[in-house]
Short mmCIF file of C-alpha atoms in Angstrom, two decimals:
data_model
loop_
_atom_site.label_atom_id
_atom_site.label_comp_id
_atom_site.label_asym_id
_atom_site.label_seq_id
_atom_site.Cartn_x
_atom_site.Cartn_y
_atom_site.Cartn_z
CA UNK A 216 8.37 -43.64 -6.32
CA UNK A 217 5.26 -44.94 -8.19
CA UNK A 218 2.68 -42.46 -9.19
CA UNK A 219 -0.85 -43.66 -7.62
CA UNK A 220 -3.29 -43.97 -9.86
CA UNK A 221 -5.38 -40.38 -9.19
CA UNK A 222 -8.86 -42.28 -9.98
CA UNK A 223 -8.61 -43.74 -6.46
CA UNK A 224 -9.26 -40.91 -4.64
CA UNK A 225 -12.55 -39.71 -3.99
CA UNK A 226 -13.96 -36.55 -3.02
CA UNK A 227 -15.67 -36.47 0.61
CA UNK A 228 -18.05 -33.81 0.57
CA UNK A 229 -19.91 -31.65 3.36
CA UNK A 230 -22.73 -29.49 4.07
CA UNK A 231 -23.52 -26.93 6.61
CA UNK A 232 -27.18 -25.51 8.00
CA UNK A 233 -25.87 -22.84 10.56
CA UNK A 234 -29.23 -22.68 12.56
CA UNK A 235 -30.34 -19.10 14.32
CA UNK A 236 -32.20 -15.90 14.15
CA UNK A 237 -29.41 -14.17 15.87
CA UNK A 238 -26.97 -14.84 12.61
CA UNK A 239 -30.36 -13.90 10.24
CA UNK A 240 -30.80 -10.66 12.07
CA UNK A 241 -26.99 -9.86 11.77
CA UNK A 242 -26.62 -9.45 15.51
CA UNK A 243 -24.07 -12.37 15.98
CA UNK A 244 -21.23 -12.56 13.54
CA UNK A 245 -21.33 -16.35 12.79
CA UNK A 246 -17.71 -17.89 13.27
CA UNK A 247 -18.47 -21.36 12.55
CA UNK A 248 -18.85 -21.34 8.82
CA UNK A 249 -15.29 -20.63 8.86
CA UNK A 250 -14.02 -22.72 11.87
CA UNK A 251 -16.21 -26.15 10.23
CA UNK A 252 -14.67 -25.31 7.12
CA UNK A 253 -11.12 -25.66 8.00
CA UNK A 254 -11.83 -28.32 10.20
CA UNK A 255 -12.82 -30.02 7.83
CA UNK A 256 -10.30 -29.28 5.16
CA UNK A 257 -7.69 -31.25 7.55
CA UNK A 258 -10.17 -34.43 8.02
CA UNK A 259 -9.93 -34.57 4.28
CA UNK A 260 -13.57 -33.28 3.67
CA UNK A 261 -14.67 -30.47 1.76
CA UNK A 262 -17.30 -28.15 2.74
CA UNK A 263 -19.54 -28.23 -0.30
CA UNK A 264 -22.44 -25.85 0.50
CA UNK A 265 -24.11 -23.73 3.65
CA UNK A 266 -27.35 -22.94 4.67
CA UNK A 267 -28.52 -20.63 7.38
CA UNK A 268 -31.60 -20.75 8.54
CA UNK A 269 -33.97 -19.52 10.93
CA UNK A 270 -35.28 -20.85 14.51
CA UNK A 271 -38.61 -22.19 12.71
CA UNK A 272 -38.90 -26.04 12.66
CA UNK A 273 -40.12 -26.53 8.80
CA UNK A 274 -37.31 -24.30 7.84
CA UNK A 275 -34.57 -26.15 9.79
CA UNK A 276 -36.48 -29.57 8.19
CA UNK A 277 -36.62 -28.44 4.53
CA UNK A 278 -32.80 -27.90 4.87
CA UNK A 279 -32.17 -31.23 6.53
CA UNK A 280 -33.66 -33.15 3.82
CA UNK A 281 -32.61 -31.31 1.11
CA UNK A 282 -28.83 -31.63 2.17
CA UNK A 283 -28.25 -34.93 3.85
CA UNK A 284 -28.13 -37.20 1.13
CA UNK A 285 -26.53 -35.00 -1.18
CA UNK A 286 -23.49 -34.89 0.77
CA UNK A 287 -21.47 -37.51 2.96
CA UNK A 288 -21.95 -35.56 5.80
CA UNK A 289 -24.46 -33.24 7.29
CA UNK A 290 -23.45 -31.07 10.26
CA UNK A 291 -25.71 -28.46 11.95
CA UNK A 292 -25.12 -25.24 14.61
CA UNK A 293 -26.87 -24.33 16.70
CA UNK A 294 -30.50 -24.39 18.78
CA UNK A 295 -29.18 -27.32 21.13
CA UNK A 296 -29.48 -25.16 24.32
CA UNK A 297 -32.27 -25.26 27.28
CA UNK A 298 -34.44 -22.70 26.08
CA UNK A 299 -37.56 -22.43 24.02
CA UNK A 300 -35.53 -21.56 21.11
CA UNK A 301 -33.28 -24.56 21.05
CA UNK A 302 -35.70 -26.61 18.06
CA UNK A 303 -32.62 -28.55 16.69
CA UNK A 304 -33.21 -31.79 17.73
CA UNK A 305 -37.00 -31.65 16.47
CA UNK A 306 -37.01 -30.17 13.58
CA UNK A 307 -34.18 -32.81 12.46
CA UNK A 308 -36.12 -35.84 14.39
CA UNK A 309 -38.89 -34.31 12.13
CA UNK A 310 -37.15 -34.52 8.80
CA UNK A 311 -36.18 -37.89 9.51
CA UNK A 312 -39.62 -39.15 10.67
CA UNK A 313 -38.22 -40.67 14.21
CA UNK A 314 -38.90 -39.67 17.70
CA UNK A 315 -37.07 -37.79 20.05
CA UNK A 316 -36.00 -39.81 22.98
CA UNK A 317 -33.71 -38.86 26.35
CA UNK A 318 -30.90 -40.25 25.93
CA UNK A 319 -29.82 -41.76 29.25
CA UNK A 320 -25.90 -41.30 29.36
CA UNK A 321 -26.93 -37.36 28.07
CA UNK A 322 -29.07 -37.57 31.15
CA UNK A 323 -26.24 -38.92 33.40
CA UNK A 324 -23.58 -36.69 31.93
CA UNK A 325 -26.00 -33.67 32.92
CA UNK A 326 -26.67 -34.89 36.03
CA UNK A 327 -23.06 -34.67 37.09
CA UNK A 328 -22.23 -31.62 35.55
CA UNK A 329 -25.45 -29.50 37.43
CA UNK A 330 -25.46 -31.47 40.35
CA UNK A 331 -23.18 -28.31 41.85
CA UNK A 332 -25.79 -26.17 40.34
CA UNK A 333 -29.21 -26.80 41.23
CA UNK A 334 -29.36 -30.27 39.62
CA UNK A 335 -31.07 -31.05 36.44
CA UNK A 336 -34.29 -28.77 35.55
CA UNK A 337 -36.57 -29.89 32.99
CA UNK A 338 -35.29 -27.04 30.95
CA UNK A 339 -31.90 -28.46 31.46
CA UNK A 340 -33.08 -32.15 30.65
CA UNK A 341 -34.28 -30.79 27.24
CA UNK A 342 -30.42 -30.94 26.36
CA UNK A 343 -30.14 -34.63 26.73
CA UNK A 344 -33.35 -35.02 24.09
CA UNK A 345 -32.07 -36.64 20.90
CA UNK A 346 -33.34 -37.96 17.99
CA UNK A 347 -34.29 -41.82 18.19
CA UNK A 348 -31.34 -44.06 17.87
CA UNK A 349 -28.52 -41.32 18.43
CA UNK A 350 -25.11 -41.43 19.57
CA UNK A 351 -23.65 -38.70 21.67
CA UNK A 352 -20.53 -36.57 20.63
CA UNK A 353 -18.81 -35.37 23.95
CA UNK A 354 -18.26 -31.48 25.22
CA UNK A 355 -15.73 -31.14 27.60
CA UNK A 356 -16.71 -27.41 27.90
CA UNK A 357 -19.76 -27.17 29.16
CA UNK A 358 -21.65 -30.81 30.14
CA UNK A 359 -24.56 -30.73 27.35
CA UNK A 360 -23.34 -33.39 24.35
CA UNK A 361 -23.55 -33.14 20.66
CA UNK A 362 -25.50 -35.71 18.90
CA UNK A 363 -24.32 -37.82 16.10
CA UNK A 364 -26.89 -39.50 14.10
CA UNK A 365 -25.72 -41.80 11.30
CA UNK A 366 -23.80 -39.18 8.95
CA UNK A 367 -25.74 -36.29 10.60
CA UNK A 368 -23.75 -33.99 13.36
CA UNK A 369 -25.53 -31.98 15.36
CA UNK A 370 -23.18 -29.26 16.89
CA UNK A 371 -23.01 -25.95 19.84
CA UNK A 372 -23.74 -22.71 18.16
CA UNK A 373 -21.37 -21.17 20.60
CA UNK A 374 -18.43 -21.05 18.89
CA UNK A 375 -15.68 -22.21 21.43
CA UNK A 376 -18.28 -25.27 22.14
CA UNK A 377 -18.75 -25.58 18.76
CA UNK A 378 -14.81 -26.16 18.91
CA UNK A 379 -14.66 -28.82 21.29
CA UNK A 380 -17.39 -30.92 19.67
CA UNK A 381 -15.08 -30.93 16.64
CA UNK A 382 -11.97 -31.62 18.68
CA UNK A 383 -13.72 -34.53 19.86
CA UNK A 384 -14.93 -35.77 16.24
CA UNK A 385 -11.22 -35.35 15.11
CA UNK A 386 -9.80 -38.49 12.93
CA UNK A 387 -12.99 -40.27 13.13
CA UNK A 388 -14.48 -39.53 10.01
CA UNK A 389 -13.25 -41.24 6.76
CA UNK A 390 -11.92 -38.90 4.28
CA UNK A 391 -9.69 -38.28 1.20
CA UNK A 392 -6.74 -36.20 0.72
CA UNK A 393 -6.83 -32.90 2.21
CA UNK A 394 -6.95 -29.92 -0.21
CA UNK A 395 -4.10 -27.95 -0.23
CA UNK A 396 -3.99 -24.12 -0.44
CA UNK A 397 -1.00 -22.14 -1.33
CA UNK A 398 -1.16 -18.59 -1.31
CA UNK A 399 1.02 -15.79 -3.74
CA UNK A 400 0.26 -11.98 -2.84
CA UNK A 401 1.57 -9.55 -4.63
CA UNK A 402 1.04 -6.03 -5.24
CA UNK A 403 -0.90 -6.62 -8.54
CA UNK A 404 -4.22 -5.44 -9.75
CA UNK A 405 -6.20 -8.58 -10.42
CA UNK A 406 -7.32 -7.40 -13.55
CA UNK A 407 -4.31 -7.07 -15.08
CA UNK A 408 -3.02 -10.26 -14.19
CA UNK A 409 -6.64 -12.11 -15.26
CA UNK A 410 -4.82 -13.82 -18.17
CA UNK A 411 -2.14 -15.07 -16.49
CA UNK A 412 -3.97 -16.95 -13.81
CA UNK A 413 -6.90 -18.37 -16.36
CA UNK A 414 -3.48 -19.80 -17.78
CA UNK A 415 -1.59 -21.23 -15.17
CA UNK A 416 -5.64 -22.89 -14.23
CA UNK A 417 -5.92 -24.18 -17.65
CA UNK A 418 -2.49 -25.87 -17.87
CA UNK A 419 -2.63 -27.44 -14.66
CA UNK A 420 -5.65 -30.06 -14.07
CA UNK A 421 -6.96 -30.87 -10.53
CA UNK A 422 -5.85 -27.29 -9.45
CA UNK A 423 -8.23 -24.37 -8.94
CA UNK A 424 -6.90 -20.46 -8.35
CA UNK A 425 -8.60 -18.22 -6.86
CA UNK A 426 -8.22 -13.92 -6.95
CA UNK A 427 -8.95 -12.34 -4.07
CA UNK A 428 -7.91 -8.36 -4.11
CA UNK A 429 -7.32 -5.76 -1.31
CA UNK A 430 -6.42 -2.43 -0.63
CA UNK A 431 -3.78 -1.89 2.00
CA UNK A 432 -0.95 0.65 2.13
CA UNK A 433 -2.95 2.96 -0.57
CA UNK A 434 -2.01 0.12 -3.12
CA UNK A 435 -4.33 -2.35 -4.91
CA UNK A 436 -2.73 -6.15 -4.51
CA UNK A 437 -4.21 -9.60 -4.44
CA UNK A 438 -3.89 -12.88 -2.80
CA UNK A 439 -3.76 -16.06 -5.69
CA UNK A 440 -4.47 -19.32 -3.97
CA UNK A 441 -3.68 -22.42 -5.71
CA UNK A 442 -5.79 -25.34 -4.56
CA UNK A 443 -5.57 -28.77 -5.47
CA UNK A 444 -5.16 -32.50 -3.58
CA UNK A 445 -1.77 -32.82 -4.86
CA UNK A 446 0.77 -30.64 -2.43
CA UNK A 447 3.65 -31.06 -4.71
CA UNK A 448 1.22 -29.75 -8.00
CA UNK A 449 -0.27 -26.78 -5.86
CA UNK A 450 3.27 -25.66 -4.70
CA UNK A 451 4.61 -25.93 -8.15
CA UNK A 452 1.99 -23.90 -9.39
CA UNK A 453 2.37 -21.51 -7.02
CA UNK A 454 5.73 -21.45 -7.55
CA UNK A 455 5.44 -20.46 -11.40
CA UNK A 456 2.95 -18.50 -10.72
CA UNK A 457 4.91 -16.32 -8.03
CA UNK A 458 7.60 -16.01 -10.96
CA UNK A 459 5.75 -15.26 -13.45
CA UNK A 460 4.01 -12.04 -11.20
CA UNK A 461 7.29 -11.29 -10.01
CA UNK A 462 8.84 -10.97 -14.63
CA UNK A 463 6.17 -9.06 -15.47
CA UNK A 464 6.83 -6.63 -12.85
CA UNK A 465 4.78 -7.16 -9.80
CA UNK A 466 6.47 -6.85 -5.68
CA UNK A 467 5.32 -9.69 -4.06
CA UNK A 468 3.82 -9.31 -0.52
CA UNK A 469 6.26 -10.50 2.14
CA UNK A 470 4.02 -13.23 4.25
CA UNK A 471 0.62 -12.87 2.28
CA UNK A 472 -1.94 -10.44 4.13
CA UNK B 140 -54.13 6.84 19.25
CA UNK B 141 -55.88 4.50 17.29
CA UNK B 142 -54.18 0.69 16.99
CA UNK B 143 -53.78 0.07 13.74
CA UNK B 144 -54.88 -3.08 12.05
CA UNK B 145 -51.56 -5.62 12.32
CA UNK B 146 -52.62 -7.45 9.72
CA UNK B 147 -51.71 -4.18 7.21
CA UNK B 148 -48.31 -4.73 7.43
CA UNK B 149 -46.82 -7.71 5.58
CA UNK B 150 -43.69 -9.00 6.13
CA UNK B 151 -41.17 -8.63 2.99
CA UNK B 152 -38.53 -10.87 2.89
CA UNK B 153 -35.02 -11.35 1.38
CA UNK B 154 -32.36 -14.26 0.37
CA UNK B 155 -28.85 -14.03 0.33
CA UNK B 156 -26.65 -16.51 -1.74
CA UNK B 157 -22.95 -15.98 -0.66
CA UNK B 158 -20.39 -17.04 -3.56
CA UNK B 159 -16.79 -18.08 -3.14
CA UNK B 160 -14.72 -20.98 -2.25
CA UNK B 161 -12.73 -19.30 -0.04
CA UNK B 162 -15.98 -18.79 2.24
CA UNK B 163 -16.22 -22.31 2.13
CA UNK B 164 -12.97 -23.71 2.14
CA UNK B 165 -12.56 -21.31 5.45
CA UNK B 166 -9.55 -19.01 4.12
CA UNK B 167 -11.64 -15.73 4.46
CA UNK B 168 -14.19 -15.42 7.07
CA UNK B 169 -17.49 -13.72 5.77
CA UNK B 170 -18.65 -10.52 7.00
CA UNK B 171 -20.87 -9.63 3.81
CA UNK B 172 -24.02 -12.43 5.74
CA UNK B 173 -24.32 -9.76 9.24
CA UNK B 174 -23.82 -6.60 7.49
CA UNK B 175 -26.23 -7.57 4.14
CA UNK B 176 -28.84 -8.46 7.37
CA UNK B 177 -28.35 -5.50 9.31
CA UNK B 178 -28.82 -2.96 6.30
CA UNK B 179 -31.66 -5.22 5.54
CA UNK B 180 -33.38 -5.11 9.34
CA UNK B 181 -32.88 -0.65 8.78
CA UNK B 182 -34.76 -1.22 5.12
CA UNK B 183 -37.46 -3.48 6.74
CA UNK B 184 -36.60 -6.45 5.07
CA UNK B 185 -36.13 -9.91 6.90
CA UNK B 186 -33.22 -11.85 5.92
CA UNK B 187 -34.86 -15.41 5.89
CA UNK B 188 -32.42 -17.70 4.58
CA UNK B 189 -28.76 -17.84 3.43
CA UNK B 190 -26.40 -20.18 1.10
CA UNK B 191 -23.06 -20.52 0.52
CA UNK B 192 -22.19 -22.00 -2.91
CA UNK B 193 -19.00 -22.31 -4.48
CA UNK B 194 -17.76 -20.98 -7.66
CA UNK B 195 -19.50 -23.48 -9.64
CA UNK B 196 -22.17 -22.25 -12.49
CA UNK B 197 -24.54 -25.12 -11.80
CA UNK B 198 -24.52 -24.36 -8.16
CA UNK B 199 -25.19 -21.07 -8.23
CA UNK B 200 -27.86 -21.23 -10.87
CA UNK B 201 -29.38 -24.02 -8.39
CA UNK B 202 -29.62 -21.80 -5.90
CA UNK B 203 -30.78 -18.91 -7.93
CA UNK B 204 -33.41 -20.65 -9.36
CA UNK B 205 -34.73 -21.70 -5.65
CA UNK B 206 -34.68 -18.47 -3.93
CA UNK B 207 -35.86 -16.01 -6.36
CA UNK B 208 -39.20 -16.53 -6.23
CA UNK B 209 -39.54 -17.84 -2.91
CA UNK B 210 -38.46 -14.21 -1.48
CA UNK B 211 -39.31 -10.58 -2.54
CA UNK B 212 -35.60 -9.79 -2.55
CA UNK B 213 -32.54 -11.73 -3.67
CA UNK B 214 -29.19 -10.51 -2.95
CA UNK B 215 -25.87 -12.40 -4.36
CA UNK B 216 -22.12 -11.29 -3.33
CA UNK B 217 -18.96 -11.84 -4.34
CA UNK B 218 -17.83 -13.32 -7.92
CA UNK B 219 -18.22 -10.33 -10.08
CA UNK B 220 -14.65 -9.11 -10.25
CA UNK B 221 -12.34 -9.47 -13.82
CA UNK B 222 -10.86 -12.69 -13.19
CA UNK B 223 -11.77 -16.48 -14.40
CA UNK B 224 -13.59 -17.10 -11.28
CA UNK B 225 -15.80 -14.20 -11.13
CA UNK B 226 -18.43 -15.97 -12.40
CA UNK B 227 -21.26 -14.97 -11.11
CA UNK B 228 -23.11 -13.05 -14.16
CA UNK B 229 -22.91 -15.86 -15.88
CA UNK B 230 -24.12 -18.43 -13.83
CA UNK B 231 -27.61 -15.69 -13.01
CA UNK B 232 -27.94 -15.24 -16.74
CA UNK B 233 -28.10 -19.15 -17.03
CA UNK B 234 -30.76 -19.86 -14.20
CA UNK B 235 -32.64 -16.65 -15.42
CA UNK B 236 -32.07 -18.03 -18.97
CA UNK B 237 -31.31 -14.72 -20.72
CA UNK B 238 -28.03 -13.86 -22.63
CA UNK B 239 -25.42 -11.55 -21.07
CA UNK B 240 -24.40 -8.31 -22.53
CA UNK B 241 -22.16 -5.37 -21.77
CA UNK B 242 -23.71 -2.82 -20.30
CA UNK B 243 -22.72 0.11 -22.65
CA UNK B 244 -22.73 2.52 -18.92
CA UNK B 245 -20.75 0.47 -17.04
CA UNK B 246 -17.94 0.38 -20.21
CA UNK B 247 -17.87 3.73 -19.82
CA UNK B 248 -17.56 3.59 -15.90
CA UNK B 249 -15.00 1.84 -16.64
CA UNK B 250 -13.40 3.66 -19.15
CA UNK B 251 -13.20 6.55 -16.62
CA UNK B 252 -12.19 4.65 -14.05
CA UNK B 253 -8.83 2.92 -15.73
CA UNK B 254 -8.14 5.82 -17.98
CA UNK B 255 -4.95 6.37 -16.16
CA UNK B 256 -4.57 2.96 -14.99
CA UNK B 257 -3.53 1.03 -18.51
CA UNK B 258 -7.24 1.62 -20.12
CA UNK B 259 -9.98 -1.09 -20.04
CA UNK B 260 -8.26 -4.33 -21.39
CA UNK B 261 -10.11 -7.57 -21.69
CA UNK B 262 -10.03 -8.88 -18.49
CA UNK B 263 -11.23 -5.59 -17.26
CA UNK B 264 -14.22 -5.74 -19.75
CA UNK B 265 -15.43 -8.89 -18.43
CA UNK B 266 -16.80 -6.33 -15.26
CA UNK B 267 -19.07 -4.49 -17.70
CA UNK B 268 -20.85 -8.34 -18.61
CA UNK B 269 -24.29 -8.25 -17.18
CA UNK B 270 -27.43 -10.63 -17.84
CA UNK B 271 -29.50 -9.20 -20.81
CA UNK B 272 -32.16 -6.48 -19.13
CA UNK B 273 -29.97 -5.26 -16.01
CA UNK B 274 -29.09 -2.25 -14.60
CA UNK B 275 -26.51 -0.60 -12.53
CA UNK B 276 -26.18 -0.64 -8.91
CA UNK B 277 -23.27 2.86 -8.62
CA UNK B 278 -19.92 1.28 -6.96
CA UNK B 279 -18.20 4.99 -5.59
CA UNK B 280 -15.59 3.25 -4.34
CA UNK B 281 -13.66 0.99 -6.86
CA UNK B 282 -15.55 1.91 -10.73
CA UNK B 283 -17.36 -1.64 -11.64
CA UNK B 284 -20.65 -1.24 -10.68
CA UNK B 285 -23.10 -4.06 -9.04
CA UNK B 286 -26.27 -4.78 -10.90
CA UNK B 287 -29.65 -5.10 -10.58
CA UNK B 288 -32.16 -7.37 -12.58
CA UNK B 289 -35.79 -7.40 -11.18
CA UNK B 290 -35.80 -8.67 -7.73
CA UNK B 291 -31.86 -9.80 -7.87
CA UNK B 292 -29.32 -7.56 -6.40
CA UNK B 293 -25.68 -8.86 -7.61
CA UNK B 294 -23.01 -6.76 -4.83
CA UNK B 295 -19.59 -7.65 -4.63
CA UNK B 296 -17.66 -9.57 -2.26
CA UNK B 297 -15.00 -7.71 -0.68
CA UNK B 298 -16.85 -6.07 2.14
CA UNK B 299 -16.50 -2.57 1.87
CA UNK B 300 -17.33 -2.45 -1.33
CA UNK B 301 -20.59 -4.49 -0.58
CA UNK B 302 -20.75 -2.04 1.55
CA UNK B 303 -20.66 0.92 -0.40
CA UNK B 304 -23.23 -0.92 -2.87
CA UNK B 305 -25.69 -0.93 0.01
CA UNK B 306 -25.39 2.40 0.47
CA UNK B 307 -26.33 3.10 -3.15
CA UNK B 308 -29.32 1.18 -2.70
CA UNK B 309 -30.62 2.72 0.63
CA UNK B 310 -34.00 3.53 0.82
CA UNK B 311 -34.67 2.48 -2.82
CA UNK B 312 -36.56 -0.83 -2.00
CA UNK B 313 -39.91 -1.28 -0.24
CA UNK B 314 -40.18 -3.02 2.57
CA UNK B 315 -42.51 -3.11 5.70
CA UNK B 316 -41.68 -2.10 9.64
CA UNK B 317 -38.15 -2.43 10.45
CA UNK B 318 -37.60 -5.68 13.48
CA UNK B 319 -36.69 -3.62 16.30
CA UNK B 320 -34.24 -5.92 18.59
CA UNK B 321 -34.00 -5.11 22.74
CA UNK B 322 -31.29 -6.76 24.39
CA UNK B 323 -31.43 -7.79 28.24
CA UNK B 324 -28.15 -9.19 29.25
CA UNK B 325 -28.39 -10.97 32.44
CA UNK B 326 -25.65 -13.12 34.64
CA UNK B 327 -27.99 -15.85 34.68
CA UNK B 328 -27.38 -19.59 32.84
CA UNK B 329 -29.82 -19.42 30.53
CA UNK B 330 -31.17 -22.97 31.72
CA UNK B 331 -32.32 -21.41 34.82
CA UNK B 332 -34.88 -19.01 33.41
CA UNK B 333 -35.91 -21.27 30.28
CA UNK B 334 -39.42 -21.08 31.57
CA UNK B 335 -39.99 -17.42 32.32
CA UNK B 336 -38.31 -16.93 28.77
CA UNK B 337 -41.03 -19.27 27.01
CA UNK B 338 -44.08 -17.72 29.01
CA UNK B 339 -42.93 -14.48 28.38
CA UNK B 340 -42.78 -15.19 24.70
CA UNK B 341 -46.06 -17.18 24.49
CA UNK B 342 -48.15 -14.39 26.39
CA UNK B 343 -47.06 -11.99 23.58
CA UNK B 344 -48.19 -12.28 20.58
CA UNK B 345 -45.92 -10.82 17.52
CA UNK B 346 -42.66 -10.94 19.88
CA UNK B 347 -39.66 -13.93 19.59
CA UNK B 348 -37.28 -13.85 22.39
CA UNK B 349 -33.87 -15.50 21.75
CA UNK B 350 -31.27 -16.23 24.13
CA UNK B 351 -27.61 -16.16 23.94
CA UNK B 352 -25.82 -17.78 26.33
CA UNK B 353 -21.98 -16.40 27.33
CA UNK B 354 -19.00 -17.03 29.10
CA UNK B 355 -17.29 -13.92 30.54
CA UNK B 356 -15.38 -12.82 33.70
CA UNK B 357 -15.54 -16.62 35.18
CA UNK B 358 -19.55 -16.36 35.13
CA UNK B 359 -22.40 -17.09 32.77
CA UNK B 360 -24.56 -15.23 31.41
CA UNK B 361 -26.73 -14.75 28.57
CA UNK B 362 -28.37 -12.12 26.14
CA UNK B 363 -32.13 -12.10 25.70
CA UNK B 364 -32.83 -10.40 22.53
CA UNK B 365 -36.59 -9.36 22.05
CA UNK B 366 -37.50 -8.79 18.66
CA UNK B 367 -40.91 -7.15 17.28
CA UNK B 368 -42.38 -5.09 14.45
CA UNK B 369 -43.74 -3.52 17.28
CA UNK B 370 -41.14 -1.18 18.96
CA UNK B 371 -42.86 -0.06 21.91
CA UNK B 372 -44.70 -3.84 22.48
CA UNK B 373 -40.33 -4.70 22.29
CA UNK B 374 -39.45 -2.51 24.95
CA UNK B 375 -42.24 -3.48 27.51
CA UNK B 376 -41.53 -6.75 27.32
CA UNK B 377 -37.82 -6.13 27.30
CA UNK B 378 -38.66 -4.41 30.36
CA UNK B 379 -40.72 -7.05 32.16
CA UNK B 380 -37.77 -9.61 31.56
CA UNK B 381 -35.82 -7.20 33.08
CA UNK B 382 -37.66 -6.71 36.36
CA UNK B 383 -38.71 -10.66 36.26
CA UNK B 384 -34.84 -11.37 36.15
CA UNK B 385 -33.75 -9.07 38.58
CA UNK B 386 -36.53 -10.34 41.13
CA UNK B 387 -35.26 -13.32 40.33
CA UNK B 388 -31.94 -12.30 42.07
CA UNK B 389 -29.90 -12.03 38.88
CA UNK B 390 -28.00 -9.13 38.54
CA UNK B 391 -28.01 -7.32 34.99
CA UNK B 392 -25.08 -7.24 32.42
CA UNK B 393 -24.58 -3.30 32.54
CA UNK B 394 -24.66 -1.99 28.81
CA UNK B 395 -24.86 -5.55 27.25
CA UNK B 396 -21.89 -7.92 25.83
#
């Protein structure tokens, strides 16, 4: 087998604005940090940076502009809904200085979906307002689209919708290799093991460890994860590294925790 | 009683930059954004924004450097443990463009602490490193302290130990009139009472209502969350909703969701 030339690849990158009071006031635990993250570590994308902002439309703007050229893609939670609090589609029709417009297969879609349920509202028609020139993304949850525009994505905040907005995105975005993650616990204080794993990062280019530590069982122990693009790489390095923990002394966690 | 002047009271506001790749590769779900915003809420401090940066020292000098003046507070976690991604003093020292030191108290924290643990080796050392001019924020939990430089509060990541941080640093900070938040959780779909939501908001001034839709038991629903400065002004309009929604035929969610 040929080696491929590892200048080819290219790293798709990814930001995040996580849009809502509710996650600001820390009444709602946000979930979709996480779940967009590892989404998009299988699409071959890595999530690069996150902002969460409030429900104010120069806020939600500021963020918009700031992020969506610096990354391939842009994707947003949040503030899509019916109510007076949904600003979303505004504030980002803002940023990019077009109008918002009703888009008329959002329209139909809703029309079907309420037309069991007192039909479509003008509250209800706000959710098929999108910014000028957008495409939908379909929900199979819950009638109201997402709204693709260009490399912007404009998601649910509810996390389960949220879910099935990315289900429907999945394979359509181009992307490079997925990063790979390979995780060694063992029952070792990080600190004394610092050494070791600035080593085994050192020697190994294109792989990154992180130390996370815990406290389970009344003993200290960490998690190592070994990322890097190359699966063969991050699970020989993991590999070493799980030996090396394992001569100087250190139980390894059976299954990670 | 008298109603005091609302323009007294100013709101004081806070920034939280949230450091680790495993946050945003989606490995560890964060917990450190709702509980950092509910002990700032009790402190009366509004978390206004949030990042998430990864362990990269340009990247989280960048985002240093843009929220630390723009808010009275700025709060950083995770990235201050002994290993060769805890690199969070560094990259602060480098946006703040002072030196870093060891803090001669938190050596000797640390001293105690891993006196009968091997002693305080290198690695360990590195958790004594602040940036030139800081002081201690007490850690009761696990000896290396967080720190404190002016406005910047650098906690740690894993959660309880945040945690206990935050409890060192109780009522040390001034801040204004604590947001007081009502819920009314109603089985109503929160597109049918979009308008009496938005005129109950507009015809008070110095309330936001949000709403939170749900999907429980087969039914929809939602939470409309009332937030003021003003507690009683929070609960009388909590209450209106209340009667408003149940007039409207809606039954209410008993004790919330």
């Amino acid at each position: 087998m040929e080696v491929g030339e590892l200048g080819e690849s290219r790293v798709w990158t990814a930001a995040l604005v996580v849009i809502g009071d509710e996650i600001l006031s820390g009444r709602t635990q946000d979930r979709n940090i996480a779940q967009v993250a590892t989404w998009l570590n299988v699409q071959g994308i890595r999530l690069a940076e996150v902002r969460v902002v409030p429900d104010v439309e120069d806020r939600i703007a500021e963020a918009i502009a700031a992020l969506r050229s610096a990354h391939d893609y842009l994707f947003t939670t949040g503030g899509i809904g019916p109510t007076h609090d949904d600003i979303t589609v505004d504030s980002i029709a803002k940023a990019l200085g077009v109008g918002v417009v009703v888009h008329p297969e959002a329209w139909a879609i809703l029309e079907k979906y309420y037309a069991d349920k007192g039909g479509v509202t003008d509250a209800r028609l706000r959710m098929a307002r999108v910014p000028e020139g957008a495409e939908l993304i379909r929900n199979y949850l819950s009638g109201a689209p997402g709204i693709r525009l260009g490399n912007i994505f404009i998601l649910a905040g509810v996390p389960h919708i949220c879910a099935g907005m990315l289900d429907a995105l999945t394979g359509t975005l181009e992307g490079g290799r997925p990063l790979v993650s390979v995780t060694v616990g063992a029952w070792a204080p990080e600190s004394e093991v610092a050494d070791l794993l600035r080593q085994a990062e050192r020697a190994n280019e294109g792989v990154a460890i992180g130390s996370y530590p815990f406290f389970k069982q009344g003993k200290v122990g960490a998690n190592f994860v070994v990322r890097s693009e190359e699966e063969q790489l991050a699970r020989k390095v993991a590999g070493d590294l799980e030996n090396a923990l394992a001569s100087a002394g250190y139980d390894p966690v059976e299954g990670g925790i």
